[in-house]
Coordinates of N, CA and C in Angstrom, one line a residue:
M1 N 132.0 115.6 238.8 CA 133.5 115.4 238.7 C 133.9 114.0 239.1
K2 N 133.1 113.4 240.0 CA 133.4 112.0 240.4 C 133.3 111.0 239.2
R3 N 132.2 111.2 238.4 CA 131.9 110.4 237.3 C 133.1 110.7 236.2
F4 N 133.5 111.9 236.1 CA 134.5 112.3 235.2 C 135.8 111.5 235.5
M5 N 136.2 111.5 236.8 CA 137.4 110.9 237.2 C 137.3 109.4 237.1
T6 N 136.2 108.8 237.3 CA 136.0 107.4 237.2 C 136.2 106.9 235.7
V7 N 135.7 107.7 234.8 CA 135.9 107.3 233.4 C 137.4 107.4 233.0
F8 N 138.1 108.5 233.5 CA 139.5 108.6 233.2 C 140.3 107.4 233.8
C9 N 139.9 107.0 235.0 CA 140.7 105.9 235.6 C 140.5 104.6 234.8
L10 N 139.3 104.4 234.3 CA 139.0 103.2 233.4 C 139.9 103.3 232.2
F11 N 140.0 104.5 231.6 CA 140.9 104.7 230.4 C 142.3 104.3 230.8
A12 N 142.8 104.8 231.9 CA 144.1 104.6 232.3 C 144.4 103.1 232.6
L13 N 143.4 102.4 233.3 CA 143.6 101.0 233.6 C 143.6 100.2 232.3
L14 N 142.8 100.5 231.3 CA 142.8 99.8 230.0 C 144.2 100.0 229.4
T15 N 144.7 101.2 229.4 CA 146.0 101.5 228.8 C 147.1 100.7 229.5
I16 N 147.2 100.7 230.8 CA 148.2 100.0 231.5 C 148.1 98.5 231.3
T17 N 146.9 97.9 231.3 CA 146.7 96.5 231.1 C 147.1 96.1 229.7
T18 N 146.7 96.8 228.7 CA 147.1 96.5 227.3 C 148.6 96.6 227.1
G19 N 149.2 97.6 227.7 CA 150.7 97.7 227.6 C 151.4 96.6 228.2
S20 N 151.0 96.1 229.4 CA 151.6 95.0 230.1 C 151.5 93.7 229.3
A21 N 150.3 93.5 228.7 CA 150.0 92.3 227.9 C 151.0 92.2 226.7
F22 N 151.5 93.3 226.2 CA 152.4 93.2 225.1 C 153.8 93.5 225.5
A23 N 154.1 93.3 226.8 CA 155.5 93.4 227.3 C 156.1 94.8 227.0
F24 N 155.3 95.9 227.2 CA 155.7 97.2 226.9 C 155.4 98.1 228.1
N25 N 156.4 98.8 228.6 CA 156.1 99.6 229.8 C 155.5 100.9 229.4
P26 N 154.3 101.3 230.0 CA 153.7 102.6 229.7 C 154.6 103.7 230.1
H27 N 154.5 104.9 229.5 CA 155.2 106.1 229.8 C 154.3 107.2 230.2
F28 N 154.7 108.0 231.1 CA 154.0 109.3 231.4 C 154.3 110.3 230.3
Y29 N 153.4 111.2 230.0 CA 153.6 112.2 229.0 C 152.8 113.5 229.4
V30 N 153.3 114.6 228.9 CA 152.6 115.9 229.0 C 152.6 116.5 227.6
S31 N 151.6 117.3 227.3 CA 151.5 117.9 226.0 C 150.8 119.3 226.1
G32 N 151.1 120.1 225.1 CA 150.5 121.4 225.0 C 150.1 121.6 223.5
T33 N 148.9 122.1 223.3 CA 148.3 122.2 221.9 C 147.7 123.5 221.7
A34 N 147.9 124.1 220.5 CA 147.2 125.3 220.0 C 146.0 124.9 219.1
K35 N 144.9 125.6 219.2 CA 143.7 125.2 218.5 C 143.1 126.4 217.8
W36 N 142.5 126.2 216.6 CA 141.6 127.1 216.0 C 140.2 126.5 216.1
N37 N 139.2 127.2 216.7 CA 137.9 126.7 217.0 C 136.9 127.4 216.2
Q38 N 136.1 126.6 215.4 CA 135.0 127.1 214.6 C 133.7 126.6 215.0
P39 N 132.8 127.5 215.5 CA 131.4 127.0 215.9 C 130.7 126.4 214.7
T40 N 129.8 125.5 215.0 CA 129.0 124.8 214.0 C 127.5 124.8 214.4
G41 N 126.6 124.6 213.4 CA 125.2 124.5 213.7 C 124.6 125.8 214.3
D42 N 123.6 125.7 215.1 CA 123.0 126.8 215.7 C 123.9 127.6 216.6
F43 N 124.9 127.0 217.2 CA 125.8 127.7 218.1 C 126.6 128.9 217.3
G44 N 126.8 128.7 216.1 CA 127.5 129.7 215.3 C 126.6 130.8 214.7
N45 N 125.2 130.5 214.7 CA 124.3 131.5 214.1 C 124.1 132.6 215.0
A46 N 123.5 133.7 214.5 CA 123.2 134.9 215.3 C 122.1 135.7 214.6
V47 N 121.3 136.3 215.5 CA 120.2 137.2 215.0 C 120.3 138.5 215.8
D48 N 119.5 139.5 215.4 CA 119.6 140.8 216.0 C 119.2 140.9 217.4
D49 N 118.1 140.3 217.8 CA 117.6 140.4 219.2 C 118.5 139.7 220.2
F50 N 118.9 140.3 221.3 CA 119.9 139.7 222.1 C 119.4 138.4 222.8
T51 N 118.1 138.3 223.1 CA 117.6 137.1 223.7 C 117.6 135.9 222.8
E52 N 117.4 136.2 221.5 CA 117.6 135.1 220.5 C 119.0 134.8 220.2
D53 N 119.9 135.8 220.4 CA 121.4 135.5 220.3 C 121.8 134.4 221.3
I54 N 121.2 134.4 222.5 CA 121.6 133.4 223.5 C 121.1 132.0 223.0
R55 N 119.9 132.0 222.5 CA 119.4 130.7 222.0 C 120.2 130.2 220.8
S56 N 120.6 131.1 219.9 CA 121.3 130.6 218.7 C 122.8 130.7 218.8
G57 N 123.3 131.1 219.9 CA 124.8 131.0 220.1 C 125.6 132.3 219.9
N58 N 125.4 133.0 218.8 CA 126.1 134.3 218.5 C 127.6 134.1 218.6
A59 N 128.1 132.8 218.4 CA 129.6 132.5 218.6 C 130.3 132.7 217.3
D60 N 131.5 133.2 217.3 CA 132.4 133.3 216.2 C 133.7 132.6 216.5
A61 N 134.5 132.3 215.4 CA 135.7 131.5 215.5 C 136.7 132.2 216.4
T62 N 137.6 131.4 217.1 CA 138.6 132.0 217.9 C 139.7 131.0 218.2
L63 N 140.9 131.5 218.6 CA 142.0 130.7 219.0 C 141.8 130.1 220.4
G64 N 142.4 129.0 220.7 CA 142.4 128.4 222.0 C 143.5 127.5 222.2
G65 N 143.5 126.7 223.3 CA 144.6 125.8 223.6 C 144.1 124.6 224.4
E66 N 145.0 123.7 224.6 CA 144.7 122.5 225.5 C 146.0 122.0 226.1
I67 N 146.0 121.7 227.4 CA 147.1 121.1 228.1 C 146.6 119.7 228.6
D68 N 147.5 118.7 228.4 CA 147.1 117.3 228.8 C 148.2 116.7 229.6
A69 N 147.9 115.7 230.4 CA 148.9 114.8 231.0 C 148.3 113.4 231.1
G70 N 149.1 112.4 230.8 CA 148.5 111.0 230.8 C 149.6 110.0 230.7
I71 N 149.1 108.8 230.3 CA 150.0 107.7 230.0 C 149.9 107.2 228.6
V72 N 151.0 106.7 228.0 CA 151.0 106.3 226.6 C 151.7 104.9 226.5
H73 N 151.3 104.1 225.7 CA 152.0 102.8 225.3 C 151.9 102.7 223.8
R74 N 152.3 101.6 223.3 CA 152.4 101.4 221.8 C 151.1 101.4 221.1
Y75 N 150.0 101.2 221.9 CA 148.6 101.1 221.2 C 147.8 102.4 221.5
G76 N 148.3 103.4 222.3 CA 147.5 104.6 222.4 C 147.8 105.4 223.7
Q77 N 147.0 106.4 223.9 CA 147.2 107.3 225.0 C 145.9 107.4 225.8
A78 N 146.0 107.5 227.1 CA 144.9 107.9 228.0 C 145.3 109.1 228.7
Y79 N 144.4 110.2 228.8 CA 144.9 111.4 229.3 C 143.8 112.2 230.0
L80 N 144.2 113.1 230.8 CA 143.3 114.1 231.5 C 143.8 115.5 231.1
G81 N 142.9 116.4 230.8 CA 143.4 117.7 230.3 C 142.4 118.8 230.5
Y82 N 142.8 120.0 230.0 CA 141.9 121.2 230.1 C 141.9 121.9 228.8
N83 N 140.7 122.0 228.2 CA 140.5 122.6 226.9 C 140.1 124.1 227.1
M84 N 141.0 125.0 226.7 CA 140.8 126.4 227.0 C 140.3 127.1 225.8
V85 N 139.1 127.8 225.9 CA 138.5 128.5 224.8 C 137.5 129.5 225.3
K86 N 137.5 130.7 224.7 CA 136.5 131.7 224.9 C 136.1 132.2 223.5
F87 N 134.9 131.9 223.1 CA 134.5 132.3 221.8 C 134.2 133.7 221.6
N88 N 134.6 134.2 220.4 CA 134.2 135.6 220.0 C 132.7 135.7 219.7
N89 N 132.2 136.9 219.7 CA 130.8 137.1 219.4 C 130.6 137.7 218.0
K90 N 129.5 137.3 217.3 CA 129.3 137.9 215.9 C 128.6 139.2 216.0
N91 N 127.6 139.3 216.8 CA 126.8 140.6 216.9 C 126.8 141.1 218.4
D92 N 126.3 142.3 218.5 CA 126.2 142.9 219.9 C 125.1 142.1 220.6
G93 N 125.1 142.2 221.9 CA 124.0 141.6 222.7 C 124.6 140.6 223.7
L94 N 125.1 139.5 223.2 CA 125.7 138.4 224.0 C 127.2 138.3 223.8
E95 N 128.0 138.3 224.8 CA 129.4 138.1 224.7 C 129.8 136.9 225.6
W96 N 130.5 135.9 225.0 CA 131.0 134.8 225.7 C 132.2 135.2 226.5
S97 N 132.2 134.8 227.8 CA 133.3 135.1 228.7 C 134.0 133.8 229.2
G98 N 133.6 132.7 228.8 CA 134.3 131.4 229.1 C 133.6 130.2 228.6
N99 N 134.3 129.3 227.9 CA 133.7 128.1 227.4 C 134.7 126.9 227.6
S100 N 135.7 127.1 228.5 CA 136.7 126.1 228.8 C 136.1 124.9 229.6
R101 N 136.7 123.7 229.4 CA 136.2 122.5 230.0 C 137.3 121.5 230.3
M102 N 137.1 120.8 231.4 CA 138.0 119.6 231.7 C 137.6 118.5 230.8
I103 N 138.6 117.7 230.3 CA 138.4 116.6 229.4 C 139.2 115.4 229.9
A104 N 138.6 114.2 229.5 CA 139.3 112.9 229.7 C 139.2 112.2 228.4
G105 N 140.3 111.7 227.8 CA 140.2 111.1 226.5 C 141.1 109.9 226.3
F106 N 140.9 109.2 225.2 CA 141.7 108.1 224.8 C 142.1 108.3 223.3
R107 N 143.3 108.1 223.0 CA 143.8 108.3 221.6 C 144.4 106.9 221.1
W108 N 143.8 106.3 220.1 CA 144.2 105.0 219.6 C 145.2 105.2 218.5
F109 N 146.4 104.5 218.6 CA 147.4 104.5 217.5 C 147.0 103.5 216.4
I110 N 146.7 103.9 215.2 CA 146.3 102.9 214.2 C 147.5 102.1 213.8
I111 N 148.7 102.7 213.8 CA 149.9 101.9 213.7 C 150.5 101.7 215.1
P112 N 150.5 100.5 215.7 CA 150.8 100.4 217.1 C 152.3 100.4 217.4
S113 N 152.8 101.6 217.4 CA 154.3 101.8 217.7 C 154.6 103.2 218.1
L114 N 155.5 103.3 219.2 CA 156.0 104.6 219.5 C 157.2 105.0 218.7
A115 N 157.8 104.0 218.1 CA 159.0 104.3 217.3 C 158.8 104.7 215.9
T116 N 157.6 104.5 215.3 CA 157.3 104.8 214.0 C 157.3 106.4 213.8
A117 N 157.8 106.9 212.7 CA 157.9 108.3 212.5 C 156.6 109.0 212.4
V118 N 155.6 108.4 211.7 CA 154.3 109.0 211.6 C 153.2 107.9 212.0
V119 N 152.4 108.3 212.9 CA 151.4 107.3 213.5 C 150.0 108.0 213.3
P120 N 149.1 107.5 212.4 CA 147.7 108.0 212.4 C 147.0 107.7 213.7
T121 N 146.1 108.5 214.1 CA 145.4 108.3 215.3 C 143.9 108.6 215.2
L122 N 143.1 107.9 216.0 CA 141.7 108.2 216.2 C 141.4 108.2 217.7
G123 N 140.5 109.0 218.1 CA 140.2 109.1 219.6 C 138.9 109.8 219.9
G124 N 138.7 110.0 221.2 CA 137.6 110.7 221.7 C 137.5 110.7 223.2
G125 N 136.5 111.2 223.8 CA 136.4 111.3 225.2 C 135.2 112.1 225.7
I126 N 135.3 112.5 226.9 CA 134.2 113.3 227.6 C 134.7 114.6 228.1
S127 N 133.8 115.5 228.3 CA 134.2 116.8 228.8 C 133.2 117.3 229.9
V128 N 133.6 118.2 230.8 CA 132.7 118.7 231.8 C 133.1 120.1 232.1
G129 N 132.1 121.0 232.2 CA 132.3 122.4 232.5 C 131.1 123.2 232.5
R130 N 131.2 124.5 232.6 CA 130.1 125.4 232.5 C 130.5 126.7 231.7
D131 N 129.5 127.1 231.0 CA 129.7 128.3 230.1 C 129.4 129.6 230.8
K132 N 130.1 130.7 230.6 CA 129.8 132.0 231.1 C 129.7 133.0 230.0
A133 N 128.8 133.9 230.2 CA 128.5 134.9 229.2 C 128.0 136.2 229.8
T134 N 128.1 137.3 229.1 CA 127.7 138.6 229.5 C 126.6 139.1 228.5
I135 N 125.4 139.5 229.0 CA 124.4 140.0 228.2 C 124.5 141.5 228.2
K136 N 124.6 142.1 226.9 CA 124.8 143.5 226.8 C 123.6 144.1 226.0
N137 N 123.4 145.4 226.3 CA 122.3 146.1 225.6 C 122.7 146.4 224.2
P138 N 122.0 146.0 223.2 CA 122.4 146.3 221.8 C 122.5 147.7 221.5
Q139 N 121.7 148.6 222.2 CA 121.6 150.0 221.9 C 122.9 150.7 222.4
D140 N 123.4 150.5 223.6 CA 124.5 151.2 224.1 C 125.7 150.3 224.5
N141 N 125.5 149.0 224.3 CA 126.6 148.0 224.7 C 126.8 148.0 226.2
G142 N 125.9 148.5 227.0 CA 126.1 148.4 228.4 C 125.7 147.0 228.9
I143 N 126.4 146.6 230.0 CA 126.2 145.3 230.6 C 124.8 145.2 231.3
L144 N 124.0 144.3 230.9 CA 122.7 144.0 231.5 C 122.8 143.0 232.6
E145 N 123.5 141.9 232.3 CA 123.7 140.8 233.4 C 124.7 139.9 232.9
E146 N 125.4 139.3 233.9 CA 126.4 138.2 233.7 C 125.7 136.9 234.0
I147 N 125.8 136.0 233.1 CA 125.1 134.7 233.3 C 126.1 133.5 233.3
E148 N 125.7 132.4 233.9 CA 126.5 131.2 234.0 C 125.6 130.0 233.9
A149 N 126.0 129.0 233.0 CA 125.2 127.8 232.9 C 125.6 126.8 234.0
A150 N 124.7 125.9 234.2 CA 125.0 124.8 235.1 C 126.1 123.9 234.5
N151 N 126.8 123.1 235.4 CA 127.7 122.1 234.9 C 127.1 121.1 234.0
S152 N 127.7 120.8 232.9 CA 127.2 119.8 232.0 C 128.3 118.9 231.4
F153 N 127.9 117.6 231.1 CA 128.8 116.7 230.4 C 128.6 116.8 228.9
G154 N 129.7 116.6 228.2 CA 129.7 116.5 226.8 C 130.6 115.4 226.3
W155 N 130.8 115.4 225.0 CA 131.7 114.4 224.3 C 132.5 115.1 223.2
F156 N 133.6 114.4 222.8 CA 134.3 114.9 221.6 C 134.9 113.7 220.9
A157 N 135.2 113.9 219.6 CA 135.8 112.8 218.8 C 136.9 113.5 218.0
E158 N 137.9 112.7 217.6 CA 139.1 113.3 216.9 C 139.7 112.4 215.9
A159 N 140.5 112.9 215.0 CA 141.3 112.2 214.1 C 142.5 113.0 213.8
G160 N 143.7 112.3 213.6 CA 144.9 113.1 213.4 C 146.1 112.2 213.2
A161 N 147.3 112.7 213.6 CA 148.5 111.9 213.5 C 149.5 112.4 214.5
N162 N 150.4 111.5 214.9 CA 151.5 111.9 215.7 C 152.8 111.8 214.9
F163 N 153.7 112.8 215.0 CA 154.9 112.8 214.2 C 156.1 112.7 215.2
R164 N 156.7 111.6 215.3 CA 157.8 111.4 216.3 C 159.1 112.0 215.8
I165 N 159.7 112.8 216.7 CA 161.0 113.4 216.4 C 162.0 112.6 217.0
R166 N 162.6 111.6 216.2 CA 163.6 110.7 216.7 C 165.0 111.3 216.6
P167 N 165.9 111.0 217.6 CA 165.8 110.0 218.7 C 165.3 110.7 220.0
T168 N 164.7 111.8 219.9 CA 164.2 112.6 221.1 C 163.0 111.9 221.7
H169 N 162.5 112.5 222.8 CA 161.2 112.0 223.4 C 160.1 112.9 223.0
L170 N 160.3 113.7 222.0 CA 159.3 114.7 221.5 C 158.4 114.1 220.4
S171 N 157.2 114.5 220.4 CA 156.3 114.1 219.3 C 155.4 115.3 219.0
I172 N 155.2 115.6 217.7 CA 154.3 116.6 217.2 C 152.9 116.0 217.0
Q173 N 151.8 116.6 217.5 CA 150.5 116.1 217.3 C 149.7 117.1 216.5
A174 N 148.9 116.6 215.5 CA 148.1 117.4 214.7 C 146.8 116.7 214.3
G175 N 145.7 117.4 214.1 CA 144.5 116.8 213.8 C 143.3 117.7 213.9
V176 N 142.1 117.1 213.9 CA 140.9 117.8 214.1 C 140.0 117.2 215.2
Q177 N 139.2 118.0 215.8 CA 138.3 117.5 216.9 C 136.9 118.0 216.6
Y178 N 135.9 117.3 217.1 CA 134.5 117.8 217.1 C 134.0 117.7 218.5
H179 N 133.5 118.8 219.0 CA 133.1 118.9 220.4 C 131.5 119.2 220.4
R180 N 130.9 118.5 221.4 CA 129.4 118.8 221.5 C 129.0 118.6 223.0
Y181 N 128.1 119.5 223.4 CA 127.5 119.5 224.7 C 126.3 120.5 224.8
N182 N 125.6 120.4 225.9 CA 124.5 121.4 226.1 C 124.8 122.3 227.2
A183 N 124.3 123.5 227.1 CA 124.5 124.5 228.2 C 123.1 125.1 228.5
E184 N 122.7 125.0 229.7 CA 121.4 125.5 230.1 C 121.5 126.7 231.1
F185 N 120.9 127.8 230.7 CA 120.9 129.0 231.5 C 119.6 129.3 232.2
D186 N 119.6 129.2 233.5 CA 118.4 129.4 234.3 C 118.4 130.8 234.8
N187 N 117.8 131.7 233.9 CA 117.9 133.2 234.2 C 116.7 133.9 233.6
A188 N 116.3 135.0 234.2 CA 115.1 135.7 233.7 C 115.4 136.3 232.3
F189 N 116.6 136.7 232.0 CA 116.9 137.2 230.7 C 116.9 136.1 229.6
T190 N 117.3 134.9 230.0 CA 117.4 133.8 229.0 C 116.2 133.0 228.9
D191 N 115.3 133.1 229.9 CA 114.0 132.3 229.9 C 114.3 130.8 229.8
N192 N 115.3 130.4 230.7 CA 115.7 129.0 230.8 C 116.1 128.4 229.4
A193 N 117.0 129.2 228.7 CA 117.4 128.8 227.4 C 118.4 127.5 227.5
K194 N 118.1 126.5 226.7 CA 119.0 125.4 226.6 C 119.7 125.4 225.3
L195 N 121.0 125.6 225.3 CA 121.7 125.8 224.0 C 122.6 124.6 223.7
S196 N 122.5 124.1 222.5 CA 123.3 123.0 222.0 C 124.6 123.6 221.4
I197 N 125.7 123.3 222.0 CA 127.0 123.9 221.6 C 127.8 122.8 220.9
S198 N 128.2 123.2 219.7 CA 129.1 122.3 218.9 C 130.1 123.1 218.2
Y199 N 131.3 122.6 218.0 CA 132.3 123.3 217.2 C 133.4 122.3 216.8
M200 N 134.1 122.7 215.7 CA 135.2 122.0 215.2 C 136.5 122.7 215.6
S201 N 137.6 121.9 215.9 CA 138.9 122.4 216.3 C 139.9 121.8 215.4
A202 N 140.8 122.7 214.8 CA 142.0 122.3 214.1 C 143.1 122.5 215.1
L203 N 144.0 121.5 215.3 CA 145.0 121.6 216.4 C 146.4 121.1 215.9
V204 N 147.4 121.7 216.6 CA 148.7 121.3 216.4 C 149.4 121.5 217.8
G205 N 150.2 120.6 218.2 CA 150.9 120.7 219.5 C 152.1 119.8 219.6
A206 N 152.7 119.7 220.8 CA 153.8 118.9 221.0 C 153.6 118.1 222.3
A207 N 154.1 116.9 222.3 CA 154.1 116.0 223.5 C 155.5 115.6 223.9
Y208 N 155.7 115.4 225.2 CA 157.0 114.9 225.7 C 156.7 113.7 226.5
Y209 N 157.4 112.6 226.1 CA 157.3 111.3 226.7 C 158.4 111.1 227.7
F210 N 158.1 110.8 229.0 CA 159.2 110.5 230.0 C 159.6 109.1 230.0

């Protein structure tokens, strides 16, 4: 968590410094976003045996959300947030009970202005968290064990656009994100399974600039 906060502080310092250099006062903002999350690669695959489900993910698409708070200036946003998601399962055996993570990111405004009606954006950042799952017996769906991965760091990248609702302080945010990280389960059932988790997110939300 200390490393996570250090990276965010560096993002924030860069944002404030750049804003001051261009004689523009940074603003605080908060935002809420709805997401549709689609697993990719092995994380979305599934097979019949529940121990192999753990290694291949057994994850299916699901809705989620994100809440952020940060600072914004004419060249971009630096923010700290919480990405909320719990993936559905494709087959019996493994059920995900939590995949949410803390995030710190930076969003660059390709058109450097808060006043422009439409601003294309590129961005990315880091995430930290731990995954939780329940192993169930495929025969009777009874709970065999609840498992939890160790904390791990990951990264994400995004592209989208901000749509400013003038003359208000509101902005609509839309775009796509790609998330990736590893989850390692040290458990007798999982046999120390190390899972590469990746998924795409389509998002739309609103931000308020103070």
